[in-house]
JSON list of C-alpha atoms in Angstrom, two decimals:
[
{"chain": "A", "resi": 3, "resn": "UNK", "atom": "CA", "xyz": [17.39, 40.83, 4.48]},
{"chain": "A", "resi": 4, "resn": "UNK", "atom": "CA", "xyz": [13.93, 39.62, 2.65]},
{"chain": "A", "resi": 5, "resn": "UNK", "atom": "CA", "xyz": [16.10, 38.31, -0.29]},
{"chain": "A", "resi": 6, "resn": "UNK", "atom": "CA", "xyz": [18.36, 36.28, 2.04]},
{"chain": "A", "resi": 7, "resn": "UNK", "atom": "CA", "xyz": [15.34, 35.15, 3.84]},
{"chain": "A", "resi": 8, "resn": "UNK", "atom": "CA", "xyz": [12.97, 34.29, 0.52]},
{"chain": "A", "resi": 9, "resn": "UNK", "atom": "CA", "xyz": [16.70, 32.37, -0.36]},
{"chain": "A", "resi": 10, "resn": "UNK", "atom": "CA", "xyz": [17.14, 30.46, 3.03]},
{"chain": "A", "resi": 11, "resn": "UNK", "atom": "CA", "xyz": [13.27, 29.05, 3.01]},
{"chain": "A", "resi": 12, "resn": "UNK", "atom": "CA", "xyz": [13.72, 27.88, -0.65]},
{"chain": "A", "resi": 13, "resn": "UNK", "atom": "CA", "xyz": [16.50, 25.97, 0.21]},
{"chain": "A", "resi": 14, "resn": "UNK", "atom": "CA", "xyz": [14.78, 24.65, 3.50]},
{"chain": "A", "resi": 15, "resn": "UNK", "atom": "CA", "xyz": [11.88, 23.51, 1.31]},
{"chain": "A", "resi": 16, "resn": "UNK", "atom": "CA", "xyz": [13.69, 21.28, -1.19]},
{"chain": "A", "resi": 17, "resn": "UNK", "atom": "CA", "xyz": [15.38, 20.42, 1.66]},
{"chain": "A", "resi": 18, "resn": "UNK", "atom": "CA", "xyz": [12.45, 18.90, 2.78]},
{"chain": "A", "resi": 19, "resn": "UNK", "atom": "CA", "xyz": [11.04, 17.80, -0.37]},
{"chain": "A", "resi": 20, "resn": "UNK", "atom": "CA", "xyz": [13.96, 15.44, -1.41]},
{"chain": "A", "resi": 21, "resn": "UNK", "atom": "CA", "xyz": [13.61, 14.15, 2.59]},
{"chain": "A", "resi": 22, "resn": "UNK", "atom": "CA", "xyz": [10.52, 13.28, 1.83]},
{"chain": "A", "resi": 23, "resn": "UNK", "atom": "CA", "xyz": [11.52, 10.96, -1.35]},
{"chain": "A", "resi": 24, "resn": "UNK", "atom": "CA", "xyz": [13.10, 8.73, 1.70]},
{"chain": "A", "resi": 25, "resn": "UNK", "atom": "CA", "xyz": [11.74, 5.59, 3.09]},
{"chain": "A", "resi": 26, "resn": "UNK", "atom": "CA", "xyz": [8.59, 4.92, 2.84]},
{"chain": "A", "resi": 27, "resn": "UNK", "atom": "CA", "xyz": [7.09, 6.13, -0.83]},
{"chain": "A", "resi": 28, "resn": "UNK", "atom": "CA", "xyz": [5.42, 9.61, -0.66]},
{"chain": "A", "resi": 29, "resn": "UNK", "atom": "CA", "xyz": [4.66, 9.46, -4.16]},
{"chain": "A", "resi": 30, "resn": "UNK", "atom": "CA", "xyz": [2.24, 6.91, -5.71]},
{"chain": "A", "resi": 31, "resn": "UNK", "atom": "CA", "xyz": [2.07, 8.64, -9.00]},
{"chain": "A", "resi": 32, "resn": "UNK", "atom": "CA", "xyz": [2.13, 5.27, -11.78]},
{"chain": "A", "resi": 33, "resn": "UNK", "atom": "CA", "xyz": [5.47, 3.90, -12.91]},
{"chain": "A", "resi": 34, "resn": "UNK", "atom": "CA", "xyz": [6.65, 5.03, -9.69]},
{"chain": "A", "resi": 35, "resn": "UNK", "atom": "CA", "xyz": [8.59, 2.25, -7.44]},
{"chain": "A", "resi": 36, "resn": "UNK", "atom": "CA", "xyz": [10.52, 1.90, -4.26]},
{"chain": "A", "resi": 37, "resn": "UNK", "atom": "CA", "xyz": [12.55, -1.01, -3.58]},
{"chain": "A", "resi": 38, "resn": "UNK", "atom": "CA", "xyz": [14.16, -1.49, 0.09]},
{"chain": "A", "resi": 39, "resn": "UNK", "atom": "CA", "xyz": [16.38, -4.19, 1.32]},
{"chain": "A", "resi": 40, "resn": "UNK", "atom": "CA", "xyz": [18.47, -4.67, 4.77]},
{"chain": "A", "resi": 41, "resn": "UNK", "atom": "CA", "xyz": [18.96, -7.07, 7.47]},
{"chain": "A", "resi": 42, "resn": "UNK", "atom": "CA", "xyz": [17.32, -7.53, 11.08]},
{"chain": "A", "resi": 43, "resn": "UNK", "atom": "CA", "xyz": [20.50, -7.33, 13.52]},
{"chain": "A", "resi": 44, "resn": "UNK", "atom": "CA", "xyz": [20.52, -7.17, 17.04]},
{"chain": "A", "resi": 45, "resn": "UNK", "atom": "CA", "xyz": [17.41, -8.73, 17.48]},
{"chain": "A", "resi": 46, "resn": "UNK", "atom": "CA", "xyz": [15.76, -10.86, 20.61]},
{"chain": "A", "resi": 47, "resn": "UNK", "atom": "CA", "xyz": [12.74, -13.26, 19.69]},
{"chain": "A", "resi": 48, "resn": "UNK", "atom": "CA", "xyz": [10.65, -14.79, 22.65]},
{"chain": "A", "resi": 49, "resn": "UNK", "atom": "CA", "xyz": [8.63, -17.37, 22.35]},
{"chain": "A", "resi": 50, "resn": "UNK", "atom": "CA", "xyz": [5.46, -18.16, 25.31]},
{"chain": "A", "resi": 51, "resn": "UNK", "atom": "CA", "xyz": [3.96, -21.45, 25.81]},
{"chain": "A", "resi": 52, "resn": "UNK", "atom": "CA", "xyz": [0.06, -20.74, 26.71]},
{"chain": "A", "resi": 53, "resn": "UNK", "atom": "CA", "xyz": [-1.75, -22.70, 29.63]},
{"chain": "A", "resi": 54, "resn": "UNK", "atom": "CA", "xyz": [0.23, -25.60, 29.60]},
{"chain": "A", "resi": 55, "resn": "UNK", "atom": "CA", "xyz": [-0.55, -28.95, 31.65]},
{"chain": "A", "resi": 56, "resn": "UNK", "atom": "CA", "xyz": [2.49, -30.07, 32.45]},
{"chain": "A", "resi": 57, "resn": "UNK", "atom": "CA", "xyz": [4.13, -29.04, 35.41]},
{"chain": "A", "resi": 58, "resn": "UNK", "atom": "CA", "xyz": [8.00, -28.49, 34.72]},
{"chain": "A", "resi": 59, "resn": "UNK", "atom": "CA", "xyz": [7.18, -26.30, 31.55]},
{"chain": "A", "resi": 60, "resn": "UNK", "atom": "CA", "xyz": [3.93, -24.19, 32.63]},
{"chain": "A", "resi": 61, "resn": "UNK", "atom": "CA", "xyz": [4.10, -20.91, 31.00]},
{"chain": "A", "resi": 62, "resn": "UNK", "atom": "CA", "xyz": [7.49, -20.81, 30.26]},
{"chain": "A", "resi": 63, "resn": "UNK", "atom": "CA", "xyz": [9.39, -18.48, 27.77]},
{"chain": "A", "resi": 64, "resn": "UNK", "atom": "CA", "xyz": [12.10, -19.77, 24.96]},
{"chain": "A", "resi": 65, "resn": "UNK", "atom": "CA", "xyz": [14.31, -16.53, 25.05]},
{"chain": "A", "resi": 66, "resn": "UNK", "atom": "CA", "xyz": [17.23, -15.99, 22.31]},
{"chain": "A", "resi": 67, "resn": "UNK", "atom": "CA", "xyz": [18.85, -13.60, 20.47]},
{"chain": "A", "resi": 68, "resn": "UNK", "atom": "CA", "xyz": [17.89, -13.56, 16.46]},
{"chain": "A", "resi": 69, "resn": "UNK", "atom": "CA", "xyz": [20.77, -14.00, 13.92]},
{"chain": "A", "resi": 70, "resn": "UNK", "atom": "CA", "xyz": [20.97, -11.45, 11.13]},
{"chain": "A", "resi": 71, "resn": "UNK", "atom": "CA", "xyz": [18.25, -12.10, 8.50]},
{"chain": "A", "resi": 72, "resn": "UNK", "atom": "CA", "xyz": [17.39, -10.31, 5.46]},
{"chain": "A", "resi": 73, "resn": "UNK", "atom": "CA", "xyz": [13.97, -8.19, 5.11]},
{"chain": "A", "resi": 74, "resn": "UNK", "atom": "CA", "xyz": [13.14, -6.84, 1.28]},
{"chain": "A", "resi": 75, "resn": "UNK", "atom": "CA", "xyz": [9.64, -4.58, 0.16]},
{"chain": "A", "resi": 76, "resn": "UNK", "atom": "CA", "xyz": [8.82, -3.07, -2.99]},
{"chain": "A", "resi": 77, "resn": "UNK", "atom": "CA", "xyz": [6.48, -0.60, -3.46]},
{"chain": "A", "resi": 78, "resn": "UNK", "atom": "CA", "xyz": [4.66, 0.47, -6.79]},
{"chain": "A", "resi": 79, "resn": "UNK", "atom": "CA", "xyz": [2.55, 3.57, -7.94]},
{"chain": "A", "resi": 80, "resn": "UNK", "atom": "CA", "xyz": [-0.68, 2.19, -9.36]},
{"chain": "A", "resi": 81, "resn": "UNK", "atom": "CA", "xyz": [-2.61, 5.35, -9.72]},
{"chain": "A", "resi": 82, "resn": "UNK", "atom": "CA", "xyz": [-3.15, 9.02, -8.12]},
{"chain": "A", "resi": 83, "resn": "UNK", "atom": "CA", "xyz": [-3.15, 8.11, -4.34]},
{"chain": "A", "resi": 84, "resn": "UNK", "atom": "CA", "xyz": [-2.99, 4.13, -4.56]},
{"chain": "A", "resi": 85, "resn": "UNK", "atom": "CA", "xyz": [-0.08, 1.73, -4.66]},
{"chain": "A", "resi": 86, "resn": "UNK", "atom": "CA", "xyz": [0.69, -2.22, -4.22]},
{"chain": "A", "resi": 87, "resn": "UNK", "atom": "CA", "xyz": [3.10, -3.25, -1.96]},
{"chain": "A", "resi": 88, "resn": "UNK", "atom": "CA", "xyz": [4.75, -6.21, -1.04]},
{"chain": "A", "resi": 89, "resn": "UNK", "atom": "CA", "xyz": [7.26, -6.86, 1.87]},
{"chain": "A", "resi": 90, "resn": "UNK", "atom": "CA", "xyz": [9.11, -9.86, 2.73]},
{"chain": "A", "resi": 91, "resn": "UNK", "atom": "CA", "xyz": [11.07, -10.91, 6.17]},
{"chain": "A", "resi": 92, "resn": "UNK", "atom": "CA", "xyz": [13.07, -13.64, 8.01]},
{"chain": "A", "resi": 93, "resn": "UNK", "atom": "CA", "xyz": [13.59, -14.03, 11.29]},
{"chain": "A", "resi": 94, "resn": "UNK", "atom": "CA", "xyz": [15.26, -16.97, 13.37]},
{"chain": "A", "resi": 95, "resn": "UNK", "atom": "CA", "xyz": [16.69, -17.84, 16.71]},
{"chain": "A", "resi": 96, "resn": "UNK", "atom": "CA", "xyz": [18.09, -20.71, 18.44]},
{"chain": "A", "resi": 97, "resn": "UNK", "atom": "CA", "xyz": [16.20, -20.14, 21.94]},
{"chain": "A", "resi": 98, "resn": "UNK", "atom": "CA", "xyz": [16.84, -21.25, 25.34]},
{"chain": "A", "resi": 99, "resn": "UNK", "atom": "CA", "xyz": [14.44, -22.85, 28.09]},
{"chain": "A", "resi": 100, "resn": "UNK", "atom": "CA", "xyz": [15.23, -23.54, 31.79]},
{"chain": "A", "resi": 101, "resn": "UNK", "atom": "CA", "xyz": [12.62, -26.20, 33.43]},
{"chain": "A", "resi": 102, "resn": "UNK", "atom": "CA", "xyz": [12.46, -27.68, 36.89]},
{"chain": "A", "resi": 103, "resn": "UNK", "atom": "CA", "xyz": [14.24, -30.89, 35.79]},
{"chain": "A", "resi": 104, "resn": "UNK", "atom": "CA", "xyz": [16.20, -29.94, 32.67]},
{"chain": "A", "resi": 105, "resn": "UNK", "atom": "CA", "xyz": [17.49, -26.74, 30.04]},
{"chain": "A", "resi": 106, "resn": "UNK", "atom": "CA", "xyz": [17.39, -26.94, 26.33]},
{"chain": "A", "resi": 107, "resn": "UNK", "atom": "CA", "xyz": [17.38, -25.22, 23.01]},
{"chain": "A", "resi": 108, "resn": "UNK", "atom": "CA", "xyz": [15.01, -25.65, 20.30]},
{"chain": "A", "resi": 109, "resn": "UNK", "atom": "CA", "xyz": [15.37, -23.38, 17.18]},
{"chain": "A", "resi": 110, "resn": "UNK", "atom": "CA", "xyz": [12.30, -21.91, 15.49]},
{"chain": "A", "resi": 111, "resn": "UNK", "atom": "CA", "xyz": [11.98, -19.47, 12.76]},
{"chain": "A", "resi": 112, "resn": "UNK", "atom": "CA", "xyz": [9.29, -16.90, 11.47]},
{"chain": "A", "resi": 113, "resn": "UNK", "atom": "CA", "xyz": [9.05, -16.21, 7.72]},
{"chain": "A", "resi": 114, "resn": "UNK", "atom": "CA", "xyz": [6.18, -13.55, 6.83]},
{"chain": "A", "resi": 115, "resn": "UNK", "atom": "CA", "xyz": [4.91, -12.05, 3.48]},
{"chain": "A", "resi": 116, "resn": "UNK", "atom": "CA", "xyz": [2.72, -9.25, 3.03]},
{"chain": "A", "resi": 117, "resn": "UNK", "atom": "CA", "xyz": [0.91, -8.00, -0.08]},
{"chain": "A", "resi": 118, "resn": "UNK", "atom": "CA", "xyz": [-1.21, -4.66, 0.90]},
{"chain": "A", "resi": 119, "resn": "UNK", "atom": "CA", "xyz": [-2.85, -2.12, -1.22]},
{"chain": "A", "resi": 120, "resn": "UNK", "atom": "CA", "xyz": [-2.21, 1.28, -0.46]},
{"chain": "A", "resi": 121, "resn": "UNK", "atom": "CA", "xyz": [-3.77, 4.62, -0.11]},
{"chain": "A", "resi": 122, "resn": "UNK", "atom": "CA", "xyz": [-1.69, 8.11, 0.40]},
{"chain": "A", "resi": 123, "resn": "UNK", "atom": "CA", "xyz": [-3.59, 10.55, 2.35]},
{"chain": "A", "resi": 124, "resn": "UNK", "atom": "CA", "xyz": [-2.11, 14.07, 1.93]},
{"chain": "A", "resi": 125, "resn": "UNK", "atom": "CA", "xyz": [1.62, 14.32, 1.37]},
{"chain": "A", "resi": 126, "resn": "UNK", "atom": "CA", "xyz": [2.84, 12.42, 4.42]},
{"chain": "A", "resi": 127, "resn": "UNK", "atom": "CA", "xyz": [-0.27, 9.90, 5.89]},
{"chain": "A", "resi": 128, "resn": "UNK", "atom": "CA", "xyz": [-0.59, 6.40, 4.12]},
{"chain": "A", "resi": 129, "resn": "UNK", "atom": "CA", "xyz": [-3.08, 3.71, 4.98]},
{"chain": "A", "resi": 130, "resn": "UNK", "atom": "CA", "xyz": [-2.79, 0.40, 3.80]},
{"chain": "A", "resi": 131, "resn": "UNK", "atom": "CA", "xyz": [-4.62, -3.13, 4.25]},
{"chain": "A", "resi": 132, "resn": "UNK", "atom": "CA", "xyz": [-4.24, -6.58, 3.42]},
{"chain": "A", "resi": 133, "resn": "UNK", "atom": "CA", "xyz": [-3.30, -10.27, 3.47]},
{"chain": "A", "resi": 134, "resn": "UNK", "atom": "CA", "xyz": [-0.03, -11.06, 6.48]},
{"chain": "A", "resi": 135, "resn": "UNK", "atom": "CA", "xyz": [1.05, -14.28, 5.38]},
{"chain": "A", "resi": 136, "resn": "UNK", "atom": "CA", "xyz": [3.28, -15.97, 8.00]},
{"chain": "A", "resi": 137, "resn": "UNK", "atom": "CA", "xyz": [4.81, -19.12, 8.83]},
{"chain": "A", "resi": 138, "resn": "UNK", "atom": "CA", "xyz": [6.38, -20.51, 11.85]},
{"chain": "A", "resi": 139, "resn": "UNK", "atom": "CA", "xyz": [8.43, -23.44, 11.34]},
{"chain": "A", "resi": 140, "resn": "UNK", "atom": "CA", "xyz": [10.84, -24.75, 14.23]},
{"chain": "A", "resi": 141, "resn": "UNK", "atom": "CA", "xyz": [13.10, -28.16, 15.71]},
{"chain": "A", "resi": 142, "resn": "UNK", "atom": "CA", "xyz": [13.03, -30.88, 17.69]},
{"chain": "A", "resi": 143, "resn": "UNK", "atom": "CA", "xyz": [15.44, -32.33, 20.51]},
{"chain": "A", "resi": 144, "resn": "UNK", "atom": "CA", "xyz": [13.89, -35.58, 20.78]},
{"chain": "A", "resi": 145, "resn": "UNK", "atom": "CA", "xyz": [11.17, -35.01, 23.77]},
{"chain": "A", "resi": 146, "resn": "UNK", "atom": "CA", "xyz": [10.27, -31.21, 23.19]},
{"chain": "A", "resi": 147, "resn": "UNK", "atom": "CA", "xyz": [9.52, -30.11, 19.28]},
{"chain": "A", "resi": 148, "resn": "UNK", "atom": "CA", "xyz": [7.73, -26.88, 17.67]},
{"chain": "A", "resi": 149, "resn": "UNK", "atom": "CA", "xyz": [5.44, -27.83, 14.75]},
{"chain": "A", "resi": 150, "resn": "UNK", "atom": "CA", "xyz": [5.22, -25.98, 11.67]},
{"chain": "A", "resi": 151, "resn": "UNK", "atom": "CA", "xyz": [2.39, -23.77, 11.18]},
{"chain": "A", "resi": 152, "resn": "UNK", "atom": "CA", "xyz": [0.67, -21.54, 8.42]},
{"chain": "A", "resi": 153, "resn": "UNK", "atom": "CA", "xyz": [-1.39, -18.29, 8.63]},
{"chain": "A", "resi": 154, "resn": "UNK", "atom": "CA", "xyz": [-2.76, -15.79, 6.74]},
{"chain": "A", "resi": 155, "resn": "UNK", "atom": "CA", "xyz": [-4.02, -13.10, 8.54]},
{"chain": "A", "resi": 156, "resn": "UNK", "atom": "CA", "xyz": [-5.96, -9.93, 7.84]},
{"chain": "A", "resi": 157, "resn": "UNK", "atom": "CA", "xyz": [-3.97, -6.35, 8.64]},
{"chain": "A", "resi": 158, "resn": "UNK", "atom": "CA", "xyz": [-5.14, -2.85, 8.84]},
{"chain": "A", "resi": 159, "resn": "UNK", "atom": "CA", "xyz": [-1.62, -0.18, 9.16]},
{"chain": "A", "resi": 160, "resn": "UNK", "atom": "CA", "xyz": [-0.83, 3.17, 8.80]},
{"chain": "A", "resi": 161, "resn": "UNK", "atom": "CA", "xyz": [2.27, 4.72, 7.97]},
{"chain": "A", "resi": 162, "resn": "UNK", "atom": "CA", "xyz": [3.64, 8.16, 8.83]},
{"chain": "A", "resi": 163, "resn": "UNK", "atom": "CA", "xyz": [6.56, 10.29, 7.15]},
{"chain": "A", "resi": 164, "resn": "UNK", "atom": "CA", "xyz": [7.80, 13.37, 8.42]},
{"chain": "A", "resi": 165, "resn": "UNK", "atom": "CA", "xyz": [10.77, 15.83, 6.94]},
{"chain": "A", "resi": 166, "resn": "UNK", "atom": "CA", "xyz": [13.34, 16.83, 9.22]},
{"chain": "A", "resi": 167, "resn": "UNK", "atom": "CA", "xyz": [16.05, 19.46, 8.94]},
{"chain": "A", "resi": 168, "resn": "UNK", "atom": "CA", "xyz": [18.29, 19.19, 5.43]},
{"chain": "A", "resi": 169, "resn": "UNK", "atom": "CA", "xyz": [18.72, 15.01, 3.39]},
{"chain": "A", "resi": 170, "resn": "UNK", "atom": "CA", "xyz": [16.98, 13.22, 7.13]},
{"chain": "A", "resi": 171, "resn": "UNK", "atom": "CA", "xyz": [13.35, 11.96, 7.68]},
{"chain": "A", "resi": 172, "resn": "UNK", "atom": "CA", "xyz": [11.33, 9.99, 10.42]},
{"chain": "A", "resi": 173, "resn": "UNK", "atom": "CA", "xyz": [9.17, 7.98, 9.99]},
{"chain": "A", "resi": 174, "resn": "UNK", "atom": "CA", "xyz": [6.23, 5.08, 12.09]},
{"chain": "A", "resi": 175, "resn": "UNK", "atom": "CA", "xyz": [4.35, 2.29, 10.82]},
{"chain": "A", "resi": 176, "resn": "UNK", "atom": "CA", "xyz": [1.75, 0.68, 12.23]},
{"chain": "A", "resi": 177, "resn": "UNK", "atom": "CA", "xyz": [-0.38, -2.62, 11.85]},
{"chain": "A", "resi": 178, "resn": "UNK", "atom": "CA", "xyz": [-2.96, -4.93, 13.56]},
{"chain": "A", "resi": 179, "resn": "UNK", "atom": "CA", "xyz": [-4.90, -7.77, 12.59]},
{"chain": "A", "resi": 180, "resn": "UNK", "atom": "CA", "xyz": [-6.39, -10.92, 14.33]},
{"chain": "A", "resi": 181, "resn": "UNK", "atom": "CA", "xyz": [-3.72, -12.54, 16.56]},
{"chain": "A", "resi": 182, "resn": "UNK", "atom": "CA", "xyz": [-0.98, -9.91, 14.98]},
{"chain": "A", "resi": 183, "resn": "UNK", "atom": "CA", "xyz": [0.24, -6.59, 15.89]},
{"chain": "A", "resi": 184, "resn": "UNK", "atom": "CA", "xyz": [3.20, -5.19, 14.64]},
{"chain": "A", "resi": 185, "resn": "UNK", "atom": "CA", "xyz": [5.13, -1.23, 14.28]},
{"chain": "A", "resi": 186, "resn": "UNK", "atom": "CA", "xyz": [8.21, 0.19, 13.21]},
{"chain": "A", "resi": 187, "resn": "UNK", "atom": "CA", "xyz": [9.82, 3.68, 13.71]},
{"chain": "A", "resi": 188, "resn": "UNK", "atom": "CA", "xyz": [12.38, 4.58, 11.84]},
{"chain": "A", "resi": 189, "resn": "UNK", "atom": "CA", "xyz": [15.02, 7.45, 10.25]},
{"chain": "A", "resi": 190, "resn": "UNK", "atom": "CA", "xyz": [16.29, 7.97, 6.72]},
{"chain": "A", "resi": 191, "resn": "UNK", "atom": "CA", "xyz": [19.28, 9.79, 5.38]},
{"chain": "A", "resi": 192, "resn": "UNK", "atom": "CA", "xyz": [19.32, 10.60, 1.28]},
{"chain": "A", "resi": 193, "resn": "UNK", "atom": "CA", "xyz": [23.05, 9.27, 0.72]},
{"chain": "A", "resi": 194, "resn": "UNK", "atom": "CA", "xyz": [22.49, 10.06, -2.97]},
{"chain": "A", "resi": 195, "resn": "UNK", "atom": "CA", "xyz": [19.79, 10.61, -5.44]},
{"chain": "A", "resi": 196, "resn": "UNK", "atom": "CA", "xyz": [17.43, 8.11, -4.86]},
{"chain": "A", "resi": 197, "resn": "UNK", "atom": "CA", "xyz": [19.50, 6.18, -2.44]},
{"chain": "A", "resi": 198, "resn": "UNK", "atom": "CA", "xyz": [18.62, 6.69, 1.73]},
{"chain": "A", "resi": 199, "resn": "UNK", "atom": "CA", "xyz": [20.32, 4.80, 3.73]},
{"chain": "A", "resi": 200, "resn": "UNK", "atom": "CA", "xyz": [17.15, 3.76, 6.98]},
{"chain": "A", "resi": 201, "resn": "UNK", "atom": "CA", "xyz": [17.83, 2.59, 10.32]},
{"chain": "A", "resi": 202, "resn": "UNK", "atom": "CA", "xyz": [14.77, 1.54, 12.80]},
{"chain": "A", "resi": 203, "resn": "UNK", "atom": "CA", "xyz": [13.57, 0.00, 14.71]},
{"chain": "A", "resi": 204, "resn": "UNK", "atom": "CA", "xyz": [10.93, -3.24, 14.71]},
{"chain": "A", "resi": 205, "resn": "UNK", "atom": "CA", "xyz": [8.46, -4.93, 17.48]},
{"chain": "A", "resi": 206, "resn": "UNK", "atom": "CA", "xyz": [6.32, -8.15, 16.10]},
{"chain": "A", "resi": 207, "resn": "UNK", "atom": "CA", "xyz": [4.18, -10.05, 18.19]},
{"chain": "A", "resi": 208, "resn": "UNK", "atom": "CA", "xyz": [2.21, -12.48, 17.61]},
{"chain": "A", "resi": 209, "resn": "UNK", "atom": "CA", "xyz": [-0.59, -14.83, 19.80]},
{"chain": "A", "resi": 210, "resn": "UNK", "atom": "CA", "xyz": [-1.24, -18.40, 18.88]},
{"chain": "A", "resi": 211, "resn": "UNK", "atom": "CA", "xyz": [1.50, -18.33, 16.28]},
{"chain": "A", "resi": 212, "resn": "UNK", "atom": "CA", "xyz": [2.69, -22.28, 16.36]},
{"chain": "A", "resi": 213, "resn": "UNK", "atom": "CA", "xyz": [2.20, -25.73, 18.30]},
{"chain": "A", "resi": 214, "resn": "UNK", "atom": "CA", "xyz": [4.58, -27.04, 21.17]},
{"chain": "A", "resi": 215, "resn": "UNK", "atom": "CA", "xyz": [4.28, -31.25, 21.75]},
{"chain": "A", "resi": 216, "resn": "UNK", "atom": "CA", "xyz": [6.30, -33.77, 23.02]},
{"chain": "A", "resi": 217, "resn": "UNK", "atom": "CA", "xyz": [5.14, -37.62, 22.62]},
{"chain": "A", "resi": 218, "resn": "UNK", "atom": "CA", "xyz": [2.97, -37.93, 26.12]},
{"chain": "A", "resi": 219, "resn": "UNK", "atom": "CA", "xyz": [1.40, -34.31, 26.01]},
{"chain": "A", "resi": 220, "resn": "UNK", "atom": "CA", "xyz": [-1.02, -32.63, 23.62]},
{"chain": "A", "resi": 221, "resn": "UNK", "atom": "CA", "xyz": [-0.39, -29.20, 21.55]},
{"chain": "A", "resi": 222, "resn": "UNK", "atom": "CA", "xyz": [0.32, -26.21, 23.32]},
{"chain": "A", "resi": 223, "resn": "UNK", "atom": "CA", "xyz": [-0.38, -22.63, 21.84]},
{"chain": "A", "resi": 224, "resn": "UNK", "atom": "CA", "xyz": [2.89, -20.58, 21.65]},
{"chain": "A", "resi": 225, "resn": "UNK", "atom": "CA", "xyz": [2.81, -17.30, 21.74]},
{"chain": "A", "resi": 226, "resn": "UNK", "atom": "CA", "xyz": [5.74, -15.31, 19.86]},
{"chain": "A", "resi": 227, "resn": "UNK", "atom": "CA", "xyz": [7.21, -11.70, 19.54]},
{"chain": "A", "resi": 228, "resn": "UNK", "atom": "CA", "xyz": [10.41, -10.28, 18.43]},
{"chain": "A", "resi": 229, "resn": "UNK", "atom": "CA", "xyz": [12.21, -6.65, 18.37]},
{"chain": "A", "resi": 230, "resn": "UNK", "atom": "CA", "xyz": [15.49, -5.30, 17.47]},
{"chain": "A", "resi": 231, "resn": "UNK", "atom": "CA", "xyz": [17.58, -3.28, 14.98]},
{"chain": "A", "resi": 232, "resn": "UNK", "atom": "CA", "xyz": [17.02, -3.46, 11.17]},
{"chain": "A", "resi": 233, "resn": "UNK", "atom": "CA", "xyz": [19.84, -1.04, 8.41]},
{"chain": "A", "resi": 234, "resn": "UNK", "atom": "CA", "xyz": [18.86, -1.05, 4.85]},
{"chain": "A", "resi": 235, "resn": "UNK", "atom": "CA", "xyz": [18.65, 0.88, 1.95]},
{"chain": "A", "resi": 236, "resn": "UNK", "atom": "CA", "xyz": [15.93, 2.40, -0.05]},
{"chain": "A", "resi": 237, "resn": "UNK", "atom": "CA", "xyz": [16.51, 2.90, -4.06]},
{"chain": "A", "resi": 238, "resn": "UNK", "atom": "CA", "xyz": [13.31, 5.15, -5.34]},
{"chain": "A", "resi": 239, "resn": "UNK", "atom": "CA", "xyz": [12.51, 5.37, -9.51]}
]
């Protein structure tokens, strides 16, 4: 009975050890590198204008659903307990407004890159900080336009992986900075060595992301957040 219980917790443990290879990196030893790609499906983006002066578009919301964009992130081991990362995403929608006099679309779109440096706290904690760099561009309809705009923004996170039972994992990921806030939870499933195959789930939002004008009224703060379903796949070397 001891045997077939010393066997059954072995097998439980690397169990648990290769479910902990799975998205995110648990192991910033040097050379080491993670590389994850997917797409943002199923998405909604939302889009608030801020204390605006004109009547027939006071805090109203551009609501639309996101089409399927790519997000990409690679991770590398610098050193015992420290690693650079860099993640990339896309996100765009083709929103809708309803006013007191008329309804319209105007399509915007967020592109953000982050490049953090990383620090693994025991085997499944990770803290990270670094420079958010985002851009909102967007369209025009004639009256009614977004204007592009640029930021780089300072972000704290934290990122949490936890084993479950046999080739699964869940994970959370947090981050805040100025105007930003931002967290993911997530599950992983080792399809082969090296390979897990992540489904999650994202919230963005961000305050005083871009500019809304038209040619008789001045800018207008927008404020912008998004959520939805992102599948990808981790390859770890």
């Amino acid at each position: 009975m001891q045997k077939k219980f010393l066997i059954l917790s072995s097998l439980l443990a690397l169990s648990f050890a290769s479910a902990a290879w799975a998205a995110p990196l648990t192991n910033y030893s040097t050379g080491k590198v993670s590389f994850q790609v997917g797409v943002n499906t199923l998405n909604d983006m939302k889009s608030v204008l801020k204390n605006a002066t004109f009547n027939d578009l006071k805090d109203s919301t551009f609501d639309g659903h996101e089409k399927s964009k790519p997000y990409m992130g690679v991770t590398v081991g610098l050193c015992k307990g420290l690693a650079g990362q860099y993640r990339y995403e896309e996100l765009k929608s083709n929103p809708s407004v309803d006013t007191t006099s008329s309804s319209f679309n105007l399509p915007n779109k967020i592109r953000s890159q982050e490049y953090n440096l990383r620090y693994l706290y025991g085997k499944m904690l990770s803290f990270y900080a670094g420079d958010y760099h985002v851009k909102f561009s967007g369209g025009s309809n004639g009256e009614y336009a977004f204007r592009d705009k640029t930021k780089d923004i300072l972000h704290i996170g934290a990122t949490c992986v936890v084993p479950l039972i046999g080739n699964l994992c869940a994970w959370g990921d947090v981050g805040v900075g100025k105007d930003l806030y931002h967290y993911e939870v997530g599950v992983g499933y080792n399809i082969a060595k090296n390979i897990c195959l992540d489904v999650s789930y994202k919230y963005l939002r961000f305050d005083k992301m871009g500019e809304f004008c038209n040619t008789s009224i001045a800018n207008v703060k927008i404020d912008g957040k998004t959520r939805g379903l992102r599948v990808g796949l981790t390859f770890n070397f």
